[in-house]
mmCIF file of C-alpha atoms in Angstrom:
data_model
loop_
_atom_site.group_PDB
_atom_site.id
_atom_site.type_symbol
_atom_site.label_atom_id
_atom_site.label_comp_id
_atom_site.label_asym_id
_atom_site.label_seq_id
_atom_site.Cartn_x
_atom_site.Cartn_y
_atom_site.Cartn_z
ATOM 1 C CA GLN A 1 29.692 -25.288 120.191
ATOM 2 C CA VAL A 2 30.488 -28.937 119.642
ATOM 3 C CA GLN A 3 31.572 -29.896 116.146
ATOM 4 C CA LEU A 4 31.914 -33.501 114.791
ATOM 5 C CA VAL A 5 33.481 -34.356 111.481
ATOM 6 C CA GLU A 6 33.318 -37.918 110.217
ATOM 7 C CA SER A 7 35.383 -39.376 107.492
ATOM 8 C CA GLY A 8 36.340 -42.798 106.040
ATOM 9 C CA GLY A 9 33.255 -44.015 104.267
ATOM 10 C CA GLY A 10 33.123 -45.513 100.955
ATOM 11 C CA LEU A 11 32.182 -48.410 98.797
ATOM 12 C CA VAL A 12 33.347 -51.885 99.873
ATOM 13 C CA GLN A 13 32.392 -55.499 98.891
ATOM 14 C CA ALA A 14 30.779 -57.753 101.240
ATOM 15 C CA GLY A 15 33.298 -59.240 103.753
ATOM 16 C CA GLY A 16 35.560 -56.178 103.408
ATOM 17 C CA SER A 17 36.631 -53.622 106.083
ATOM 18 C CA LEU A 18 36.452 -49.873 106.516
ATOM 19 C CA ARG A 19 37.539 -47.536 109.327
ATOM 20 C CA LEU A 20 35.582 -44.542 110.145
ATOM 21 C CA SER A 21 36.937 -41.476 111.963
ATOM 22 C CA CYS A 22 35.396 -38.633 113.734
ATOM 23 C CA VAL A 23 37.309 -35.481 115.002
ATOM 24 C CA ALA A 24 35.574 -33.569 117.782
ATOM 25 C CA SER A 25 36.112 -30.009 118.779
ATOM 26 C CA GLY A 26 34.340 -27.514 121.021
ATOM 27 C CA ARG A 27 34.730 -29.031 124.475
ATOM 28 C CA THR A 28 36.847 -31.276 126.476
ATOM 29 C CA PHE A 29 36.776 -34.381 124.318
ATOM 30 C CA SER A 30 38.214 -36.878 126.921
ATOM 31 C CA SER A 31 35.439 -36.162 129.374
ATOM 32 C CA TYR A 32 32.642 -37.441 127.337
ATOM 33 C CA THR A 33 31.276 -40.753 125.987
ATOM 34 C CA MET A 34 31.189 -40.834 122.220
ATOM 35 C CA GLY A 35 29.234 -43.024 119.874
ATOM 36 C CA TRP A 36 28.387 -44.056 116.300
ATOM 37 C CA PHE A 37 24.801 -44.400 114.822
ATOM 38 C CA ARG A 38 23.708 -45.213 111.243
ATOM 39 C CA GLN A 39 20.588 -44.663 109.019
ATOM 40 C CA ALA A 40 19.864 -46.967 106.161
ATOM 41 C CA PRO A 41 17.489 -45.703 103.334
ATOM 42 C CA GLY A 42 14.000 -45.619 104.405
ATOM 43 C CA LYS A 43 14.732 -46.552 107.991
ATOM 44 C CA GLU A 44 15.120 -44.615 111.152
ATOM 45 C CA ARG A 45 18.627 -43.862 112.681
ATOM 46 C CA GLU A 46 19.923 -46.688 114.943
ATOM 47 C CA PHE A 47 22.569 -46.861 117.566
ATOM 48 C CA VAL A 48 25.775 -48.836 116.597
ATOM 49 C CA ALA A 49 28.312 -48.493 119.281
ATOM 50 C CA ALA A 50 29.613 -46.239 122.007
ATOM 51 C CA ILE A 51 32.700 -45.776 124.222
ATOM 52 C CA GLY A 52 33.039 -44.388 127.534
ATOM 53 C CA TRP A 53 35.319 -41.432 128.452
ATOM 54 C CA SER A 54 37.794 -43.557 130.309
ATOM 55 C CA VAL A 55 38.518 -45.894 127.315
ATOM 56 C CA GLY A 56 37.534 -48.956 128.890
ATOM 57 C CA TYR A 57 33.953 -49.358 128.429
ATOM 58 C CA THR A 58 32.333 -50.090 125.225
ATOM 59 C CA TYR A 59 28.804 -51.113 124.144
ATOM 60 C CA TYR A 60 27.537 -52.423 120.886
ATOM 61 C CA ALA A 61 24.305 -53.066 118.998
ATOM 62 C CA ASP A 62 23.741 -56.937 118.728
ATOM 63 C CA SER A 63 23.861 -56.536 115.007
ATOM 64 C CA VAL A 64 27.525 -55.430 114.903
ATOM 65 C CA LYS A 65 28.902 -57.223 118.010
ATOM 66 C CA GLY A 66 32.006 -59.132 117.113
ATOM 67 C CA ARG A 67 32.478 -57.390 113.770
ATOM 68 C CA PHE A 68 32.770 -53.611 114.666
ATOM 69 C CA THR A 69 35.282 -52.182 117.266
ATOM 70 C CA ILE A 70 34.887 -48.568 118.580
ATOM 71 C CA SER A 71 38.017 -46.913 119.989
ATOM 72 C CA ARG A 72 39.157 -43.456 120.776
ATOM 73 C CA ASP A 73 42.319 -41.416 121.041
ATOM 74 C CA ASN A 74 41.875 -38.442 123.419
ATOM 75 C CA SER A 75 45.307 -36.957 122.363
ATOM 76 C CA LYS A 76 43.797 -36.513 118.928
ATOM 77 C CA ASN A 77 40.146 -35.788 120.039
ATOM 78 C CA THR A 78 39.256 -38.647 117.619
ATOM 79 C CA VAL A 79 36.864 -41.646 117.817
ATOM 80 C CA TYR A 80 37.181 -44.513 115.516
ATOM 81 C CA LEU A 81 34.752 -47.351 114.228
ATOM 82 C CA GLN A 82 36.681 -50.228 112.812
ATOM 83 C CA MET A 83 34.265 -52.262 110.599
ATOM 84 C CA ASN A 84 35.062 -55.873 109.562
ATOM 85 C CA SER A 85 33.235 -58.497 107.890
ATOM 86 C CA LEU A 86 30.927 -55.920 106.436
ATOM 87 C CA LYS A 87 27.494 -57.014 105.035
ATOM 88 C CA PRO A 88 25.086 -55.438 102.676
ATOM 89 C CA GLU A 89 22.820 -54.623 105.570
ATOM 90 C CA ASP A 90 25.487 -52.381 107.075
ATOM 91 C CA THR A 91 24.925 -49.970 104.298
ATOM 92 C CA GLY A 92 23.902 -46.547 105.377
ATOM 93 C CA VAL A 93 24.984 -43.122 106.452
ATOM 94 C CA TYR A 94 27.145 -43.358 109.641
ATOM 95 C CA TYR A 95 27.012 -40.525 112.174
ATOM 96 C CA CYS A 96 29.262 -39.667 115.029
ATOM 97 C CA ALA A 97 27.370 -38.463 118.057
ATOM 98 C CA ALA A 98 28.313 -36.897 121.351
ATOM 99 C CA PRO A 99 25.943 -36.447 124.297
ATOM 100 C CA SER A 100 24.826 -32.938 125.311
ATOM 101 C CA SER A 101 25.512 -33.996 128.912
ATOM 102 C CA PRO A 102 27.526 -36.648 130.591
ATOM 103 C CA THR A 103 26.063 -40.089 130.116
ATOM 104 C CA THR A 104 27.079 -43.746 129.717
ATOM 105 C CA ALA A 105 27.866 -45.658 126.692
ATOM 106 C CA GLN A 106 24.765 -47.938 127.217
ATOM 107 C CA ALA A 107 22.574 -44.895 127.729
ATOM 108 C CA MET A 108 23.555 -43.578 124.261
ATOM 109 C CA SER A 109 21.844 -46.713 122.824
ATOM 110 C CA LEU A 110 18.435 -45.634 124.181
ATOM 111 C CA LYS A 111 15.703 -43.850 122.045
ATOM 112 C CA THR A 112 15.969 -40.840 124.515
ATOM 113 C CA PHE A 113 19.455 -40.018 123.615
ATOM 114 C CA ARG A 114 19.944 -36.350 122.792
ATOM 115 C CA GLY A 115 23.293 -34.806 121.690
ATOM 116 C CA TYR A 116 25.376 -33.431 118.815
ATOM 117 C CA TRP A 117 25.786 -34.960 115.501
ATOM 118 C CA GLY A 118 28.157 -34.860 112.699
ATOM 119 C CA GLN A 119 27.156 -34.549 109.021
ATOM 120 C CA GLY A 120 27.545 -38.275 108.319
ATOM 121 C CA THR A 121 29.591 -40.425 106.024
ATOM 122 C CA GLN A 122 28.223 -42.938 103.629
ATOM 123 C CA VAL A 123 29.087 -46.596 103.690
ATOM 124 C CA THR A 124 27.895 -48.871 100.956
ATOM 125 C CA VAL A 125 28.433 -52.562 100.996
ATOM 126 C CA SER A 126 27.839 -54.396 97.768
ATOM 127 C CA SER A 127 26.898 -58.065 97.586
#
């Protein structure tokens, strides 16, 4: 069974930075694309970023491009999301995700994505 545990959320002022971490267990981490999603109050969960298994290919939602950076350390079974220049609209619960079968980083952004989810970590950006 795949388990994903996020950490690193918190309260930050607009313009500030946070780094989220997600530790994965239960399968060969290095063989799978990993991603981050978020859900704001009253809204549907949305794709944020994904990184391919080979640590070379990344894909971002337009709303975070240039501000967020996804990375991974396969030796630690960990994926990170560095968030800079945070805005109040970035507020929400951030979820780490892993696909149930091999897929691409871009494919994780599709509404058809199915996979495993962490419990989420709250990010609040004050204005």
